[in-house]
PDB file of C-alpha atoms in Angstrom:
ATOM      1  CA  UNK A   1       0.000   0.000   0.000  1.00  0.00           C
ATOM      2  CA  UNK A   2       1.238   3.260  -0.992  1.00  0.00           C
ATOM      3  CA  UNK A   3       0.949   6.032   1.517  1.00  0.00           C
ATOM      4  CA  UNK A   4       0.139   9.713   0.966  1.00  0.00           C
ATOM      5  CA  UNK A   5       3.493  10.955   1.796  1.00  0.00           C
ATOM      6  CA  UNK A   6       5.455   8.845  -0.344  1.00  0.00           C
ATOM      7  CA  UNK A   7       3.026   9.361  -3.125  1.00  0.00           C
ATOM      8  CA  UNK A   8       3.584  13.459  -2.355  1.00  0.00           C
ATOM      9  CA  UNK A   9       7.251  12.671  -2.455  1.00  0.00           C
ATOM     10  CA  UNK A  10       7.257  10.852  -5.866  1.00  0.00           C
ATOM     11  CA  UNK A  11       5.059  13.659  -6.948  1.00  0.00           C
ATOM     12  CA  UNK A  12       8.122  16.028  -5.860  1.00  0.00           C
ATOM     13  CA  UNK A  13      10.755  13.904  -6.999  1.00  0.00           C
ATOM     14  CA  UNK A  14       8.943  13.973 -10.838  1.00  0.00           C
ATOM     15  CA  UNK A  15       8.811  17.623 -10.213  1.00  0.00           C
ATOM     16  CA  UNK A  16      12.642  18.170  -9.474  1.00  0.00           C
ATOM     17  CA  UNK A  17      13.485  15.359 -12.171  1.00  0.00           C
ATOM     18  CA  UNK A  18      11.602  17.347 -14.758  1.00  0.00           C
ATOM     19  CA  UNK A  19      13.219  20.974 -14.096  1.00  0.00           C
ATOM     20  CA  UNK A  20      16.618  19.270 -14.318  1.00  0.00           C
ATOM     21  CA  UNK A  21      16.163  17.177 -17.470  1.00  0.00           C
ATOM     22  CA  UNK A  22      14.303  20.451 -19.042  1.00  0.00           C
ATOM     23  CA  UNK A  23      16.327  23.357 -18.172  1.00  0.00           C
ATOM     24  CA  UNK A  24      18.397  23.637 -21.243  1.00  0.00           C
ATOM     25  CA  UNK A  25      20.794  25.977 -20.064  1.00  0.00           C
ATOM     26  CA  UNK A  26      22.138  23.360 -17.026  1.00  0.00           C
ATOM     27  CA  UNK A  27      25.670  23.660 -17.214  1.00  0.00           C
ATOM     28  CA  UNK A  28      26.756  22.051 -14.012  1.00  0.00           C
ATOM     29  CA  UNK A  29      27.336  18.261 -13.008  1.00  0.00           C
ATOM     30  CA  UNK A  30      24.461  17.614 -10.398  1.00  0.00           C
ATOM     31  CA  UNK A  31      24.950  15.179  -6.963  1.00  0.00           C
ATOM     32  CA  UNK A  32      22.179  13.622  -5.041  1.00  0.00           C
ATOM     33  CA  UNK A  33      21.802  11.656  -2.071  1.00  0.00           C
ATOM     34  CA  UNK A  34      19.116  10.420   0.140  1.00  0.00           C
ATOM     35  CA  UNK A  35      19.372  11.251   3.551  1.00  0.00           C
ATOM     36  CA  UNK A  36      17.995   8.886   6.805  1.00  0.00           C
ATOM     37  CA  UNK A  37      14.423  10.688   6.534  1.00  0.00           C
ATOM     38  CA  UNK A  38      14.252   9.900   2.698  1.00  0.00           C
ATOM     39  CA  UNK A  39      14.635  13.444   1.656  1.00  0.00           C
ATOM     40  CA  UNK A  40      16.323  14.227  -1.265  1.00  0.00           C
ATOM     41  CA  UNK A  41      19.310  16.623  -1.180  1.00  0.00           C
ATOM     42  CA  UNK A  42      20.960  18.246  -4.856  1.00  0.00           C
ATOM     43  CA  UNK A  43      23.934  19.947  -5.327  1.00  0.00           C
ATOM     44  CA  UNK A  44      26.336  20.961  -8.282  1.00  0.00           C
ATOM     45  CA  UNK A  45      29.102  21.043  -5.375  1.00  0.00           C
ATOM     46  CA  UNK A  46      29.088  18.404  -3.149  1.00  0.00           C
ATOM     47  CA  UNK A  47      30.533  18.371   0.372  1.00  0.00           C
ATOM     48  CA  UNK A  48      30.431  14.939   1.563  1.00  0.00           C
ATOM     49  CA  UNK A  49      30.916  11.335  -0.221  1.00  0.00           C
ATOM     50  CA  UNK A  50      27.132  10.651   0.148  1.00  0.00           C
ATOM     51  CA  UNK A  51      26.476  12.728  -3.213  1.00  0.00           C
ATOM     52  CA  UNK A  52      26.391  10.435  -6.344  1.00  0.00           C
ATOM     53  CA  UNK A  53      26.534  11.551  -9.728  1.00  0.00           C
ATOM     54  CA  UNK A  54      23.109  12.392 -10.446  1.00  0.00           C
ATOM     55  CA  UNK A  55      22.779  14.499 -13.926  1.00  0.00           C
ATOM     56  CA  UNK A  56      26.663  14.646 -15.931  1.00  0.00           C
ATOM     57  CA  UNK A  57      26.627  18.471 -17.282  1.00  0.00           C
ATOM     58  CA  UNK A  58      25.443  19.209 -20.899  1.00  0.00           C
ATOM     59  CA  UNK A  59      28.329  20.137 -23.482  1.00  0.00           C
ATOM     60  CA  UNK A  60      27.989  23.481 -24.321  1.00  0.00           C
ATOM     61  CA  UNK A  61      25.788  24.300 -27.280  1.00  0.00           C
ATOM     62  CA  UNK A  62      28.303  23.590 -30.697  1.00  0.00           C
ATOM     63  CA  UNK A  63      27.203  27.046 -32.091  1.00  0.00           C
ATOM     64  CA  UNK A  64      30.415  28.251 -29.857  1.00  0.00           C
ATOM     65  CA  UNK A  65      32.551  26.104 -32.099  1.00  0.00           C
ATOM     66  CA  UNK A  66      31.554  26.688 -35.166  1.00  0.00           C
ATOM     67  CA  UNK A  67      30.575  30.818 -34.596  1.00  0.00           C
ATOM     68  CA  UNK A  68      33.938  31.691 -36.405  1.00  0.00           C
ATOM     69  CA  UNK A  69      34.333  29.011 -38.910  1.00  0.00           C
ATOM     70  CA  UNK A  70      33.784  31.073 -41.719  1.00  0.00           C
ATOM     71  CA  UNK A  71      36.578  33.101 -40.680  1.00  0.00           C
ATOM     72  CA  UNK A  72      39.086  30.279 -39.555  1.00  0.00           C
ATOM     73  CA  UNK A  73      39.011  28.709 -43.082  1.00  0.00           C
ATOM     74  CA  UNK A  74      39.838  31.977 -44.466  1.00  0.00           C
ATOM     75  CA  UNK A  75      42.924  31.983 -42.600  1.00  0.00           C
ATOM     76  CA  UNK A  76      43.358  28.442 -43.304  1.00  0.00           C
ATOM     77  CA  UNK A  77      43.107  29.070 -46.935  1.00  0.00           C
ATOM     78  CA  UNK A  78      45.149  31.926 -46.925  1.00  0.00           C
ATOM     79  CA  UNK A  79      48.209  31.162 -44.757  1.00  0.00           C
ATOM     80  CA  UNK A  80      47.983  27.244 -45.710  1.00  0.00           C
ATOM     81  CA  UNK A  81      47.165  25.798 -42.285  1.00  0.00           C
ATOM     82  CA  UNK A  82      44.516  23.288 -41.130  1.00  0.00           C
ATOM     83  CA  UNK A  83      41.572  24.667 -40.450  1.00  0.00           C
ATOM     84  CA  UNK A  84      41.613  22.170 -37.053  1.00  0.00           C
ATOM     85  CA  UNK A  85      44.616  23.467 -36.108  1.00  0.00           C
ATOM     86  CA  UNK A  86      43.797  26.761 -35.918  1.00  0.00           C
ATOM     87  CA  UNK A  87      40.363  25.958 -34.274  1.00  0.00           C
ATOM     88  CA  UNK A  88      42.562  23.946 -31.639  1.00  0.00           C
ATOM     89  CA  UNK A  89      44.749  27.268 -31.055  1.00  0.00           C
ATOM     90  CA  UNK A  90      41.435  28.956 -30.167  1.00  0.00           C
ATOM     91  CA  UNK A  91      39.924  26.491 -28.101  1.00  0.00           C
ATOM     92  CA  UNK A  92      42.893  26.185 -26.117  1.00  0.00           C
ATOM     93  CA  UNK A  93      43.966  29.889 -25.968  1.00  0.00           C
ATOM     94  CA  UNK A  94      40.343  31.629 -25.386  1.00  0.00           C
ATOM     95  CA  UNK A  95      37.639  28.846 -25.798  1.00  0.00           C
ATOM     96  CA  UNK A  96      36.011  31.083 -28.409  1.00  0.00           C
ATOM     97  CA  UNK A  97      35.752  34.238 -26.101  1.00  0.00           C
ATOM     98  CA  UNK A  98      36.539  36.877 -28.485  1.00  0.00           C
ATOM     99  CA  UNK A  99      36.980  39.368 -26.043  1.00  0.00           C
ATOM    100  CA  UNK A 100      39.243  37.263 -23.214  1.00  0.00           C
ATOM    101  CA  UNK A 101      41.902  38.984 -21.702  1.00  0.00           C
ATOM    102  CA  UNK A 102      44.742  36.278 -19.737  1.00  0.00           C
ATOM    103  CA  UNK A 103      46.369  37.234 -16.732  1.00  0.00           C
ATOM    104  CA  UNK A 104      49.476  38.760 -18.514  1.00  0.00           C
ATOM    105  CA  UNK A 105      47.356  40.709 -20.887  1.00  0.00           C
ATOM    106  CA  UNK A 106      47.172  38.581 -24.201  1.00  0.00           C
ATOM    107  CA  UNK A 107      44.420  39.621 -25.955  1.00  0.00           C
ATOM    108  CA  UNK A 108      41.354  38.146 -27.790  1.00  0.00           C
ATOM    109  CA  UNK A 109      40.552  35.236 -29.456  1.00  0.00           C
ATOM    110  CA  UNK A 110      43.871  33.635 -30.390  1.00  0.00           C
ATOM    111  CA  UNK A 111      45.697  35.440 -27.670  1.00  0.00           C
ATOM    112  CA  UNK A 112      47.966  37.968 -28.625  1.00  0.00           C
ATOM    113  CA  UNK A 113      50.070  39.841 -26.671  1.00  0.00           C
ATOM    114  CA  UNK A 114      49.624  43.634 -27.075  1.00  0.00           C
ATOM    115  CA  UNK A 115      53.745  44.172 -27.817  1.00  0.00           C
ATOM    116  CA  UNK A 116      52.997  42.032 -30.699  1.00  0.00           C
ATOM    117  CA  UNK A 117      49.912  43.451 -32.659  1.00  0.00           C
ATOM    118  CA  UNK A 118      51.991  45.790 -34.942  1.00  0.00           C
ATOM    119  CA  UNK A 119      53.877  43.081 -35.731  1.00  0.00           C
ATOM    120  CA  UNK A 120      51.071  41.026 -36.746  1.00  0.00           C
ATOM    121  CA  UNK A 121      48.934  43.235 -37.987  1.00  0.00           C
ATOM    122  CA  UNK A 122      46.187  43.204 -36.052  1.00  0.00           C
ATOM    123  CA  UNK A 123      44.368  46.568 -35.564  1.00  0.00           C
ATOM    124  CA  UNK A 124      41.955  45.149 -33.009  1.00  0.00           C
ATOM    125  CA  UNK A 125      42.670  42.549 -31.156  1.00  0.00           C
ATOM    126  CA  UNK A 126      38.845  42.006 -30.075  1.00  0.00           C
ATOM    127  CA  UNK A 127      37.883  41.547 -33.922  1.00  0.00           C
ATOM    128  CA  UNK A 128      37.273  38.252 -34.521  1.00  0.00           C
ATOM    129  CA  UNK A 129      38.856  38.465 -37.949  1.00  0.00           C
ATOM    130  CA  UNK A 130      41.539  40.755 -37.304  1.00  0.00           C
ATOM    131  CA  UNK A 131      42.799  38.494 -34.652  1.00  0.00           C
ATOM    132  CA  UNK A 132      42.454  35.210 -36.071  1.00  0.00           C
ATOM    133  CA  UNK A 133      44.151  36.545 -39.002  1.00  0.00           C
ATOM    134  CA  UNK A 134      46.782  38.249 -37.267  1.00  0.00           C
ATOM    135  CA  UNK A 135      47.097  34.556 -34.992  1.00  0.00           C
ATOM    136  CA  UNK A 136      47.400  33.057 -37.976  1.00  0.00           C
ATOM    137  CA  UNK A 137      50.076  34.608 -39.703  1.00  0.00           C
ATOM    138  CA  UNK A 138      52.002  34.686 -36.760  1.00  0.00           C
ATOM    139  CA  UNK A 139      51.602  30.604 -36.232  1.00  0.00           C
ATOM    140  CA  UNK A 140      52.388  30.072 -40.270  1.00  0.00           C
ATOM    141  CA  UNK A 141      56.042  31.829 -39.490  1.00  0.00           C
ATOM    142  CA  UNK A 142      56.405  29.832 -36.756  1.00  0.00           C
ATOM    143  CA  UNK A 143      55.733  26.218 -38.970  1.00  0.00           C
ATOM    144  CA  UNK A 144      58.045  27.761 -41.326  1.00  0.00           C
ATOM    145  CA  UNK A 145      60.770  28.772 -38.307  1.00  0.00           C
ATOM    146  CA  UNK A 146      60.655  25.055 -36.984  1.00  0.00           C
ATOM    147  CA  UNK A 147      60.339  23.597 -40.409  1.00  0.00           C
ATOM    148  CA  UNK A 148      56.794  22.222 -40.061  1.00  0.00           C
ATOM    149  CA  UNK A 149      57.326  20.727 -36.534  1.00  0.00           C
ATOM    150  CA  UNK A 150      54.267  21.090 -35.179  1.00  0.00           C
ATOM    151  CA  UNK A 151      55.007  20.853 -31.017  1.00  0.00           C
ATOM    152  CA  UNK A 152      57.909  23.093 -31.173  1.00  0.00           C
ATOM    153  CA  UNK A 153      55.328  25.519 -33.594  1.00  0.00           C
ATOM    154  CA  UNK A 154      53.148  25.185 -30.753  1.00  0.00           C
ATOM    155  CA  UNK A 155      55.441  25.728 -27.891  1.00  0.00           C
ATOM    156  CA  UNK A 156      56.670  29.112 -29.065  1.00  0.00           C
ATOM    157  CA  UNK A 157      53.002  30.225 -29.613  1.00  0.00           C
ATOM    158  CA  UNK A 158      52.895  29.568 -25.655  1.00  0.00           C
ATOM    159  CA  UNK A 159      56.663  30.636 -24.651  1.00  0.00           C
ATOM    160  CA  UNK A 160      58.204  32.201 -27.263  1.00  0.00           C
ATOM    161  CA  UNK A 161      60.141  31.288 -29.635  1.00  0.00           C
ATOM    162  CA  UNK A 162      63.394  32.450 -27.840  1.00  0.00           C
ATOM    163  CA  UNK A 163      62.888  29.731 -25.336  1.00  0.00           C
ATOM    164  CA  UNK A 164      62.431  27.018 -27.990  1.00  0.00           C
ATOM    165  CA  UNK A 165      65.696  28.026 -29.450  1.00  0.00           C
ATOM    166  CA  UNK A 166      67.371  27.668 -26.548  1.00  0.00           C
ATOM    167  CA  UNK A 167      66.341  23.953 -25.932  1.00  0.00           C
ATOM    168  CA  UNK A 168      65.882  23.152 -29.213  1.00  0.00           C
ATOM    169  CA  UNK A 169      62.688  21.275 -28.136  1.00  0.00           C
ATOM    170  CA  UNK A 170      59.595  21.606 -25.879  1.00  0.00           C
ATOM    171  CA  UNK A 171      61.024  23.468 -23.275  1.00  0.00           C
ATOM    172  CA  UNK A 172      60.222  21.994 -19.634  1.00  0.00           C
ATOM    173  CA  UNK A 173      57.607  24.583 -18.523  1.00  0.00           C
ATOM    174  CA  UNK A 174      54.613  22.262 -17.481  1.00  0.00           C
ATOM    175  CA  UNK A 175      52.029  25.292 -18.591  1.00  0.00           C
ATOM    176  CA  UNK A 176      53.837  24.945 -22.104  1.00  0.00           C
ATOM    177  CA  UNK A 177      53.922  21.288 -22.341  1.00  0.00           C
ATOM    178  CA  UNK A 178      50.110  21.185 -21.221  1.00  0.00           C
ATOM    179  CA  UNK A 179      49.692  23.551 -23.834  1.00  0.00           C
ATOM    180  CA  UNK A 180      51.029  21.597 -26.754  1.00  0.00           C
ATOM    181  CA  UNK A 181      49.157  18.672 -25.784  1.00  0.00           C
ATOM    182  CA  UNK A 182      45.703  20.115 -25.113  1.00  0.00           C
ATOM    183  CA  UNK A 183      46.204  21.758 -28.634  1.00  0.00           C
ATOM    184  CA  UNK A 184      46.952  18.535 -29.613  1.00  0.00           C
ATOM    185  CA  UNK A 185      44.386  16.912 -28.195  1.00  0.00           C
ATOM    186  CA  UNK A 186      41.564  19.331 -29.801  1.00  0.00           C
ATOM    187  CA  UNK A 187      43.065  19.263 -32.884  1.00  0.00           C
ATOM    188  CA  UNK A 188      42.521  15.219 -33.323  1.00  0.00           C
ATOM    189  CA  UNK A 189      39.240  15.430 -31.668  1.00  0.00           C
ATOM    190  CA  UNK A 190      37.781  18.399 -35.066  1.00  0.00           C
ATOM    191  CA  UNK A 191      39.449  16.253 -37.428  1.00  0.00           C
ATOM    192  CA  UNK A 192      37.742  13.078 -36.446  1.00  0.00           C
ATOM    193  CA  UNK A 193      34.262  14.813 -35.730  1.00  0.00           C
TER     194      UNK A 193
END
């Protein structure tokens, strides 16, 4: 026999289910757990081991990957680099925020510090296009410098290419070895999708 409460609890439990399978905007890994009294407790942080994995969070919608396609296969086209590569560079560097600033003060969508926009030619740095084509060119005389070796390409987009001289490799800076492999990694996972 089913008693009132526990049907009233269901009823809640429906409720709750239905605003977290609904809300399309969820971006947040929820945790539940039942407690002795049979009362449900959520959480996207939670602060004790009795949380379980309840909802995983939602990728974010693709239209942030593919908002400056257009552009990135311009510069693909023009300075004869994959177009996965260079999405990579901007996943990794400002995960398509076309107006990020890092903590030393590279700017924009493929990062660029502000010493280094004359040289590159970027006008504005927060234009989408002027930065991924300024990025670009920058990361096509890099190939050439390291005659197409892509990690030590990378590793002076991240630490210069003054540093990569002087080890003649990856140099051992974890944030720059990171770098070369996230890159990496993004750049595998566009091609294949």
């Amino acid at each position: 026999m089913i008693f009132a409460s526990q049907i009233k609890r269901m009823g809640t439990l429906v409720t709750v289910l239905f605003v977290f399978v609904t809300v399309p905007v969820a971006q947040a890994d929820i945790y539940m757990f039942i407690d002795s009294q049979g009362v449900l407790h959520f959480t996207n942080t939670p602060t004790s081991s009795q949380y379980k994995l309840y909802i995983k969070e939602r990728p974010k919608p693709a239209a942030a990957t593919i908002k400056y396609d257009e552009i990135i296969q311009e510069a693909s086209d023009k300075f004869d680099l994959s177009f996965f590569l260079i999405k990579a560079i901007i996943k990794v560097e400002s995960n398509f925020d076309s107006r990020a600033v890092s903590k030393k003060g590279a700017l924009g969508l493929m990062q660029i510090m502000p010493q280094n926009l004359q040289a590159f030619n970027i006008r504005e740095p927060y234009d989408p296009k002027d930065n991924i084509m300024g990025g670009s060119r920058y990361f096509k005389s890099l190939i050439e410098r390291y005659s197409g070796k892509l990690p030590l390409a990378l590793a002076a987009y991240n630490a210069g290419p003054t540093i990569v001289d002087k080890y003649r490799n990856i140099p051992p800076i974890k944030e720059t070895e990171d770098y070369v492999q996230k890159v990496m990694k993004y750049f595998y996972l566009y091609k294949k999708s």
